[in-house]
Amino acid sequence: MTVTEDAATLAPAKEVGQPRRRKEDARLITGRTTWTDNMVLNGMLHLAVVRSPVAHARITGVDVSAAQQAPNVVAVLTGRDLAAEQGSIPCAWPVTADMVNPGHPSIAVDQVNHVGEAVAIVVGRTKAAATDAVELVDIDYELLPPVLDMETAVQDGADLVHDELESNTSYHFVFDAGEAGTGVDTEQAFADAEVVVSRRLVQQRLIPAFMEPRSVVVQPQGDNFTMWSATQIPHVLRVMLAMVTGVPEHKLRIIAPDVGGGFGGKLQVNPEEVLALLVARRLGKPVKWTETRSESLMAAHHGRGQVQFIDIASDRQGNVKGLRVRLLADMGAYLRLITPGVPALGAFMFPGIYKFPAYRFECDGVFTNKVPTDAYRGAGRPEATFAIERIMDELAVELDMDPLELRRKNWIGAEEFPFTTVAGLEYDSGDYEQATQKALDLLGYDELRAEQKRRRESNDPVQLGIGFSTFTEMCGLAPSRVLGSLSYGAGGWESASIRMLPTGKVEVVTGSTPHGQGHETAWSQLVADQLGVPFEDVEVLHGDTAVSPRGMDTYGSRSLVVGGTAVVKAAEKVVAKARKVAAHLLEASEDDLEFADGKFSVRGTPGAAVGIQEIALAVFAAHNYPEDVEPSIDAEATFDPVNFSFPHGTHLCAMEVDTDTGMVKIRKYACVDDVGTVVNPLIVEGQIHGGLAQGIAQALYEEAVYDADGNLTTGSFVDYLVPSAADLPHFDTANTVHVAPGNPIGAKGVGEAGCIASTPAVVNAALDAVRHLGVSDILMPLTPERVWRAIHEGGDGGARAAAGTNAYGGAQTESTAGVSTPQSSLGGDR
Amino acid sequence: MTSINVRVDGASYSDDVEPRTLLVHYLREQLGKVGTVVGCDTSNCGACTVHLDGNAVKSCTVFAVQADGSEVTTIEGVGSADALHPVQKAFHEMHGLQCGFCTPGMIMASIDLLQENPSPSETEIREGIEGNLCRCTGYQNIVRAVQQAAGELSGSAGQA
Amino acid sequence: MIPAPFAYARPTTVDEALQAIADGGEDVKILAGGQSLIPVMRLRLAAPETVVDLTRVTELRGVREEGDTLVIGAMTTHHDVITDPLIAQHAPLIAEATETVADRQVRRRGTFGGALAHADPAGDLPAVALALDAEFVIAGPNGRRTVGAADFFVDYLTTALEDGELLVEIRVPKLSGTWGVRYEKFNRVAQAWSIVAVAAAVRRENGHIAEARIGLTNMGPTPLRARATEAALAGADATPEAIAAAARSAGEGTSPSSDLNGQADYRAHLVQVLTRRAVSAAAGL
């Protein structure tokens, strides 16, 4: 047996690529968790928020006297009480130089602009006391006309959300490939085209609907404040709260304990977080606010909300010649953290995986009297992917071509990477054909096509369709310089540090704050490989600005790509520092040392070796270390990527449509994703599954519906339909791997892929099933009613009635969904 | 205030509660049993599921006074880190959780399902946990976990 | 949300319950399984002065036979209804519909009588009770009275129960002869209430449909019978064509509402499709 074979046999298996069971699970499956709402502090007071029951009104009177006198009520504060100190909820992404931002009070002072906006806060000794007293606060409103429909809101003479502004348009953002030098003239391309297909598509408003309601606890200690919050972004929140409230940044500590999902919905500086801090500062007492689900659906930010006008140009053979996109993007009543940036981020993804020579994108950010929109899983990219994957199908129909053939004809070939797109992005790696072929096999494509044919020929009441989505996305947010060029208010780097403890255990500190993604496990795998230490010896710390002082947190499928790379870079520094100590201890030259499996050994001198965990103890004792180094092998690193990463994949959906009722049912769903290197296949598969569920839910179930008065009628889970296990199919998933060249791990990001890719596959499948019946579009969500109408009446299924279901006697009250007037009660049983 | 006597996770408690106190609020706020959580107002999400006299119920839709004289088991009572319940173990093994917020309720509902139907089909599992919403997993690994636990509980090899 | 405060009474007999209701003041709510009432109280859509909890009134639980009648205690839980052998034998339509109610946790608490007394038009059991010509035994300060299903459901969330009264049991005539049944429920997600549903019981004789009883869920403020379809089916051939023709009149006399799951005209269409399917299945086709 040779030495080489020996090493290979004894070497621990590489951790990266192993389906490690998660370290996080032990506390979660036994109920030993630290959700923010679990926090109890001595003397803690409870906040309840009085919310506007009307969408648009002037506040003409506020009477809090009855509430103030209620038992166990400590204080009642109004917008006027807090006006001088509340500042404005920050908007970090002014996408154009002349973007109009009216400012966003955390609590309304003179005017309310959406149902659910805070108008007063009751502070009680108990949650029940505060909740009871909410009903005693009497507010007079002078109603103003609600602005709800974007296409109406941008007309001349439209009613205004903010009457001090000239219009309801916040900004007009343009990307023109011709002007940018990344493509030819778009107008000319369309003028010369043999075929042009135009569609108006709608991305309905969605609600992130994380399972853990938002919660915040603030503890004042002298001039210091500690805030626990169910947030994705403790680091960003700290900076922003300091700027908004004037509490100095170094006097503010933010802790995100266990956080029950986010999906972008907790990527926010919430009005309630600002208010909790202000109240704690004013009263000098710890306070807690935890929302109800009704509050969450009504007042936490929503996602999506776009009307998309999209034109595609091609020749008769199906070679695409140009793409033109004009968006109306629903901002809601105010601009929150990255409200305006979501559609702007999407601007670069509309060309998808196709080689368009010409591209122009325009977007108007439009104010409406609804809760603001902001990030929701994918943030801009699902909207873009939906549009391009839908219009490719429409073009295929127009050309009488197979939709897959059209895609093949136009997508970037595997040999063409890196490829600079018409939007100016450099796609890193991939093979669209390989992923597609694999997905077709997974689905059993040919058999399903044959069945589809049989069903059509026999005029079966249940028709079958197959939908494609061949997508890519930009992930790993983000190169700081690119963000700067897009006017984003911060960078996209990530930070990590590694502490080598005397006993050889390893503490890894990450600035990327998880809320379900499994960072503790995946980062442990990375570090175990880098340092050659056991997986179990690594502990990952996060989510507390006092423990993890620098970070940009978790969103945009960035954690592994950026944060994981920072961990790897920090580990490299640890090894470099340890190498000097090892050389000293082994009395060898650094150049003669090899580092493998956690040990430095002297090349050619069997037996001369020292482990990195032993070195940790040696530098702790510090009795014997080189003269020219510090007695520490700890290290930190900050990684700033130079490019995005570009996961891609092919998603296929087979859909049954009951033409008698309009009910749709996913028969089979198969997808193949290329997310680069897979660190933990279990976690990657789980992320894909969860994304699919949300993307499918957008296509079939979910929509934030407002009535004619601006009341949210989907104000509870009775009407906002988050699908259950019984409503979703089994998913057949697989991967191809083309490593990302932009980071040493080779990872591309997986958090959003399933959500971005699946929605158009589902809608395309439903349309494929009923296209022969004259249907060319159905609005999302594909309610049975809409599908039935599209089949039997033509059109896109049309608007839904706005009334909520009559279950639970309407399941809605003034406090959950606002006040109903004759306009909003049309046909309803509320 | 009404006096109640309840056994929770094997210990007896005597307390005065307001009649309007929901069982879940009693568990969380008076007993510190914060493993059980609240996710909605309308008994849709199931995050608060506990066993009341052996049956899974949504503890946000039961008043604490109604548990007087009863036996309540929460996620904190079904197993511990050293001695996990087979369903807890299967959720870990099959990656049946991500953020973990729905997990206590999901586990309690799954245990109830398996008590009634020890070898459910995939469809029976999906319908059996229809009262519990999860936003992270897309449910597939939860279904696998319940299948695995069914196998272990019935003494046969786990089926993946 | 936390419900508004209320006084709480927990009787153990029907007499005690009636007394508690009488003593409860202006606004008394009777808590059966609480699976609709408690959410409504949490949303503060209801804020009763007194809640009378029937959970400990054991005499209201259980199913028994009285000759040709099945007697179901109002406080029998959905779970117990589903697993009851008498119901499985003599009123399988009730079991089939009850299996579709909400989810397993809710079915552990929710009760047969509670669901009927709540009279939610989207609830599944009122239409079944109507289709089966159930009778409702109501206890009050002046003794007991019995009301037929046709008179029990008065309006949206409103029944023949007067203030001070209590639904104690439901008497369901056993189906004799060769009956087939089907509850055809249509909703968007598993846990949701019915958009429309059809409860059908069909008796076949010699290849004909001798009798059909059809109850409709959520086709108006109360459950309804599809009388025109029933009439068309009486004596009709048990063929797909005859059933389809009869089902076309299922919407006659209905007044469905419009909400985000469906507008009235869509519901009027759905009821025809679902009636055809329910009757076909019940007729063994």
Short mmCIF file of C-alpha atoms in Angstrom, two decimals, chain A residues 394-666:
data_model
loop_
_atom_site.label_atom_id
_atom_site.label_comp_id
_atom_site.label_asym_id
_atom_site.label_seq_id
_atom_site.Cartn_x
_atom_site.Cartn_y
_atom_site.Cartn_z
CA GLU A 394 -47.25 33.27 -27.76
CA LEU A 395 -44.65 33.80 -30.47
CA ALA A 396 -44.47 30.04 -31.03
CA VAL A 397 -48.23 29.97 -31.54
CA GLU A 398 -48.03 32.89 -33.94
CA LEU A 399 -45.29 31.13 -35.92
CA ASP A 400 -46.98 27.74 -35.62
CA MET A 401 -43.77 26.40 -34.13
CA ASP A 402 -43.11 24.00 -31.30
CA PRO A 403 -42.45 26.16 -28.25
CA LEU A 404 -39.35 24.16 -27.37
CA GLU A 405 -37.98 24.44 -30.90
CA LEU A 406 -38.42 28.21 -30.76
CA ARG A 407 -36.53 28.33 -27.50
CA ARG A 408 -33.72 26.12 -28.81
CA LYS A 409 -33.35 28.29 -31.87
CA ASN A 410 -32.77 31.37 -29.75
CA TRP A 411 -31.09 30.36 -26.53
CA ILE A 412 -27.44 30.78 -25.75
CA GLY A 413 -25.42 27.68 -26.68
CA ALA A 414 -23.34 25.91 -24.07
CA GLU A 415 -20.21 26.80 -26.02
CA GLU A 416 -21.02 30.51 -25.95
CA PHE A 417 -20.41 31.11 -22.22
CA PRO A 418 -19.48 33.53 -20.84
CA PHE A 419 -22.10 35.38 -22.84
CA THR A 420 -22.90 39.08 -22.64
CA THR A 421 -26.61 39.65 -23.10
CA VAL A 422 -28.45 42.50 -24.71
CA ALA A 423 -29.12 43.77 -21.18
CA GLY A 424 -25.39 43.97 -20.55
CA LEU A 425 -25.12 41.06 -18.13
CA GLU A 426 -22.36 38.51 -18.50
CA TYR A 427 -23.94 35.08 -18.00
CA ASP A 428 -21.35 32.85 -16.37
CA SER A 429 -21.93 29.20 -17.27
CA GLY A 430 -24.49 26.58 -18.11
CA ASP A 431 -25.97 24.25 -20.67
CA TYR A 432 -29.63 24.87 -21.43
CA GLU A 433 -29.91 21.89 -23.78
CA GLN A 434 -28.57 19.46 -21.22
CA ALA A 435 -30.95 20.65 -18.50
CA THR A 436 -33.87 20.58 -20.92
CA GLN A 437 -33.14 17.07 -22.14
CA LYS A 438 -32.91 15.83 -18.60
CA ALA A 439 -36.17 17.53 -17.65
CA LEU A 440 -37.98 16.05 -20.65
CA ASP A 441 -36.86 12.59 -19.55
CA LEU A 442 -37.94 13.23 -15.96
CA LEU A 443 -41.38 14.31 -17.08
CA GLY A 444 -41.94 11.49 -19.52
CA TYR A 445 -42.60 14.09 -22.17
CA ASP A 446 -43.37 11.93 -25.16
CA GLU A 447 -45.96 9.81 -23.38
CA LEU A 448 -47.72 12.89 -22.05
CA ARG A 449 -47.77 14.50 -25.49
CA ALA A 450 -49.34 11.32 -26.83
CA GLU A 451 -51.96 11.40 -24.10
CA GLN A 452 -52.65 15.05 -24.82
CA LYS A 453 -53.30 14.15 -28.44
CA ARG A 454 -55.67 11.36 -27.47
CA ARG A 455 -57.62 13.61 -25.16
CA ARG A 456 -57.96 16.27 -27.82
CA GLU A 457 -59.07 13.83 -30.45
CA SER A 458 -61.67 12.27 -28.17
CA ASN A 459 -62.86 15.69 -27.02
CA ASP A 460 -62.28 14.58 -23.43
CA PRO A 461 -63.79 17.00 -20.90
CA VAL A 462 -60.44 16.87 -19.12
CA GLN A 463 -57.76 18.26 -21.40
CA LEU A 464 -54.02 17.98 -20.87
CA GLY A 465 -51.31 20.56 -21.51
CA ILE A 466 -47.56 20.82 -21.10
CA GLY A 467 -45.85 24.08 -20.24
CA PHE A 468 -42.19 25.09 -20.47
CA SER A 469 -40.10 27.52 -18.59
CA THR A 470 -36.46 27.65 -19.61
CA PHE A 471 -35.10 30.30 -17.36
CA THR A 472 -32.12 31.95 -15.82
CA GLU A 473 -31.84 34.44 -13.00
CA MET A 474 -29.25 36.79 -11.64
CA CYS A 475 -28.26 35.81 -8.13
CA GLY A 476 -25.57 36.37 -5.61
CA LEU A 477 -26.58 39.96 -4.89
CA ALA A 478 -24.36 41.62 -5.52
CA PRO A 479 -21.24 43.28 -6.89
CA SER A 480 -21.09 46.51 -4.92
CA ARG A 481 -19.90 48.58 -7.85
CA VAL A 482 -22.79 47.35 -9.99
CA LEU A 483 -25.23 48.22 -7.21
CA GLY A 484 -23.62 51.65 -7.10
CA SER A 485 -24.13 52.10 -10.82
CA LEU A 486 -27.82 51.27 -10.26
CA SER A 487 -28.04 53.94 -7.52
CA TYR A 488 -28.58 51.36 -4.76
CA GLY A 489 -27.77 52.81 -1.37
CA ALA A 490 -25.40 50.11 -0.14
CA GLY A 491 -22.95 47.47 -1.24
CA GLY A 492 -23.41 43.79 -1.81
CA TRP A 493 -20.36 42.37 -0.06
CA GLU A 494 -20.51 39.91 2.79
CA SER A 495 -18.39 39.40 5.85
CA ALA A 496 -17.26 36.38 7.84
CA SER A 497 -14.82 35.65 10.60
CA ILE A 498 -13.45 32.47 12.09
CA ARG A 499 -12.39 32.07 15.69
CA MET A 500 -10.17 29.10 16.53
CA LEU A 501 -10.95 28.24 20.13
CA PRO A 502 -8.30 26.76 22.45
CA THR A 503 -9.93 23.33 22.50
CA GLY A 504 -9.82 23.22 18.75
CA LYS A 505 -13.46 24.01 18.24
CA VAL A 506 -14.30 26.56 15.62
CA GLU A 507 -16.66 29.51 15.75
CA VAL A 508 -17.72 30.88 12.41
CA VAL A 509 -19.36 34.27 12.39
CA THR A 510 -21.38 35.13 9.32
CA GLY A 511 -22.97 38.41 8.32
CA SER A 512 -25.55 36.56 6.30
CA THR A 513 -28.52 36.06 8.60
CA PRO A 514 -30.55 32.90 8.00
CA HIS A 515 -34.25 32.33 8.54
CA GLY A 516 -34.66 28.73 7.50
CA GLN A 517 -32.00 28.27 4.83
CA GLY A 518 -29.66 26.11 6.90
CA HIS A 519 -26.58 28.34 7.02
CA GLU A 520 -25.41 26.68 10.24
CA THR A 521 -25.15 23.37 8.45
CA ALA A 522 -23.84 24.47 5.08
CA TRP A 523 -21.24 26.85 6.52
CA SER A 524 -20.07 24.05 8.81
CA GLN A 525 -19.57 21.87 5.76
CA LEU A 526 -17.54 24.57 4.03
CA VAL A 527 -15.35 25.15 7.07
CA ALA A 528 -14.91 21.46 7.77
CA ASP A 529 -13.45 21.03 4.30
CA GLN A 530 -11.35 24.18 4.39
CA LEU A 531 -9.84 23.58 7.82
CA GLY A 532 -9.99 19.81 7.87
CA VAL A 533 -11.87 19.81 11.15
CA PRO A 534 -14.89 17.65 11.99
CA PHE A 535 -18.26 19.04 10.93
CA GLU A 536 -19.40 18.73 14.53
CA ASP A 537 -16.56 20.95 15.77
CA VAL A 538 -17.89 23.97 13.92
CA GLU A 539 -20.48 26.36 15.36
CA VAL A 540 -21.96 29.08 13.19
CA LEU A 541 -22.94 32.36 14.84
CA HIS A 542 -25.18 34.91 13.23
CA GLY A 543 -28.02 37.32 13.54
CA ASP A 544 -26.77 39.52 16.37
CA THR A 545 -24.99 42.75 15.56
CA ALA A 546 -22.96 42.44 18.75
CA VAL A 547 -21.72 38.99 17.76
CA SER A 548 -21.64 39.47 14.02
CA PRO A 549 -20.87 43.16 13.62
CA ARG A 550 -20.64 43.36 9.84
CA GLY A 551 -23.07 41.93 7.38
CA MET A 552 -25.48 42.48 4.53
CA ASP A 553 -27.85 39.69 5.51
CA THR A 554 -29.91 37.23 3.51
CA TYR A 555 -31.88 37.85 0.32
CA GLY A 556 -31.46 37.53 -3.42
CA SER A 557 -30.01 34.00 -3.28
CA ARG A 558 -26.81 35.59 -2.03
CA SER A 559 -25.89 33.76 1.15
CA LEU A 560 -23.78 30.89 -0.13
CA VAL A 561 -22.44 32.71 -3.16
CA VAL A 562 -21.31 35.81 -1.28
CA GLY A 563 -21.49 34.94 2.42
CA GLY A 564 -20.23 31.41 1.94
CA THR A 565 -17.33 32.72 -0.08
CA ALA A 566 -16.46 35.14 2.71
CA VAL A 567 -16.33 32.12 5.03
CA VAL A 568 -14.03 30.28 2.64
CA LYS A 569 -11.78 33.34 2.34
CA ALA A 570 -11.63 33.68 6.11
CA ALA A 571 -10.72 30.01 6.38
CA GLU A 572 -7.93 30.50 3.85
CA LYS A 573 -6.56 33.27 6.05
CA VAL A 574 -6.76 31.03 9.12
CA VAL A 575 -4.78 28.38 7.30
CA ALA A 576 -2.22 30.95 6.17
CA LYS A 577 -1.77 32.21 9.71
CA ALA A 578 -1.63 28.69 11.10
CA ARG A 579 0.97 27.75 8.50
CA LYS A 580 3.44 30.23 10.00
CA VAL A 581 2.90 28.79 13.47
CA ALA A 582 3.11 25.24 12.15
CA ALA A 583 6.41 25.98 10.43
CA HIS A 584 7.69 27.36 13.69
CA LEU A 585 6.51 24.39 15.74
CA LEU A 586 7.78 21.84 13.22
CA GLU A 587 11.00 23.75 12.71
CA ALA A 588 10.48 23.61 9.00
CA SER A 589 10.18 26.08 6.19
CA GLU A 590 6.65 27.21 5.36
CA ASP A 591 7.33 26.23 1.77
CA ASP A 592 7.91 22.64 2.82
CA LEU A 593 4.54 22.32 4.57
CA GLU A 594 1.55 20.62 3.12
CA PHE A 595 -1.91 21.24 4.56
CA ALA A 596 -4.40 18.44 4.18
CA ASP A 597 -7.16 17.02 6.35
CA GLY A 598 -6.53 19.55 9.07
CA LYS A 599 -2.83 18.79 9.42
CA PHE A 600 0.35 20.52 8.40
CA SER A 601 2.98 17.99 7.51
CA VAL A 602 6.52 18.40 6.33
CA ARG A 603 6.95 17.17 2.82
CA GLY A 604 9.28 14.18 2.80
CA THR A 605 9.42 13.85 6.58
CA PRO A 606 6.89 11.23 7.63
CA GLY A 607 5.47 11.75 11.10
CA ALA A 608 6.33 15.43 11.31
CA ALA A 609 2.90 16.98 11.49
CA VAL A 610 0.76 19.26 13.59
CA GLY A 611 -3.00 19.70 13.43
CA ILE A 612 -4.66 23.05 13.01
CA GLN A 613 -6.71 22.39 16.13
CA GLU A 614 -3.50 21.80 18.08
CA ILE A 615 -2.16 25.05 16.71
CA ALA A 616 -5.22 26.80 18.09
CA LEU A 617 -4.25 25.63 21.56
CA ALA A 618 -0.63 26.53 20.96
CA VAL A 619 -1.44 30.12 20.11
CA PHE A 620 -3.86 30.31 23.04
CA ALA A 621 -1.05 29.30 25.40
CA ALA A 622 1.24 31.49 23.32
CA HIS A 623 4.33 30.02 24.90
CA ASN A 624 5.97 29.20 21.65
CA TYR A 625 5.14 31.03 18.43
CA PRO A 626 7.04 32.94 15.76
CA GLU A 627 8.47 36.33 16.64
CA ASP A 628 6.89 38.20 13.76
CA VAL A 629 3.23 37.19 14.16
CA GLU A 630 0.42 37.83 16.62
CA PRO A 631 -0.58 34.92 18.86
CA SER A 632 -3.81 34.23 17.03
CA ILE A 633 -4.86 32.34 13.97
CA ASP A 634 -8.32 33.91 13.89
CA ALA A 635 -9.22 35.71 10.70
CA GLU A 636 -11.94 37.62 9.01
CA ALA A 637 -12.74 38.29 5.41
CA THR A 638 -15.06 40.38 3.34
CA PHE A 639 -16.01 39.21 -0.10
CA ASP A 640 -17.37 41.44 -2.82
CA PRO A 641 -18.23 39.55 -5.98
CA VAL A 642 -17.30 40.98 -9.36
CA ASN A 643 -20.32 39.56 -11.14
CA PHE A 644 -23.70 38.07 -10.42
CA SER A 645 -24.14 34.32 -10.72
CA PHE A 646 -26.68 32.88 -13.10
CA PRO A 647 -28.49 29.71 -12.09
CA HIS A 648 -30.62 28.31 -14.84
CA GLY A 649 -32.92 25.42 -15.47
CA THR A 650 -35.80 23.90 -17.32
CA HIS A 651 -39.15 23.47 -15.64
CA LEU A 652 -41.93 21.41 -17.15
CA CYS A 653 -45.49 21.22 -15.98
CA ALA A 654 -48.17 18.85 -17.17
CA MET A 655 -51.61 20.19 -16.35
CA GLU A 656 -55.09 18.75 -16.49
CA VAL A 657 -57.91 21.19 -17.13
CA ASP A 658 -61.49 20.19 -16.41
CA THR A 659 -63.28 22.09 -19.13
CA ASP A 660 -66.64 21.61 -17.43
CA THR A 661 -65.66 23.43 -14.24
CA GLY A 662 -62.41 25.20 -15.08
CA MET A 663 -60.59 23.35 -12.32
CA VAL A 664 -56.92 22.85 -13.07
CA LYS A 665 -54.77 20.12 -11.56
CA ILE A 666 -51.06 19.61 -11.92
#
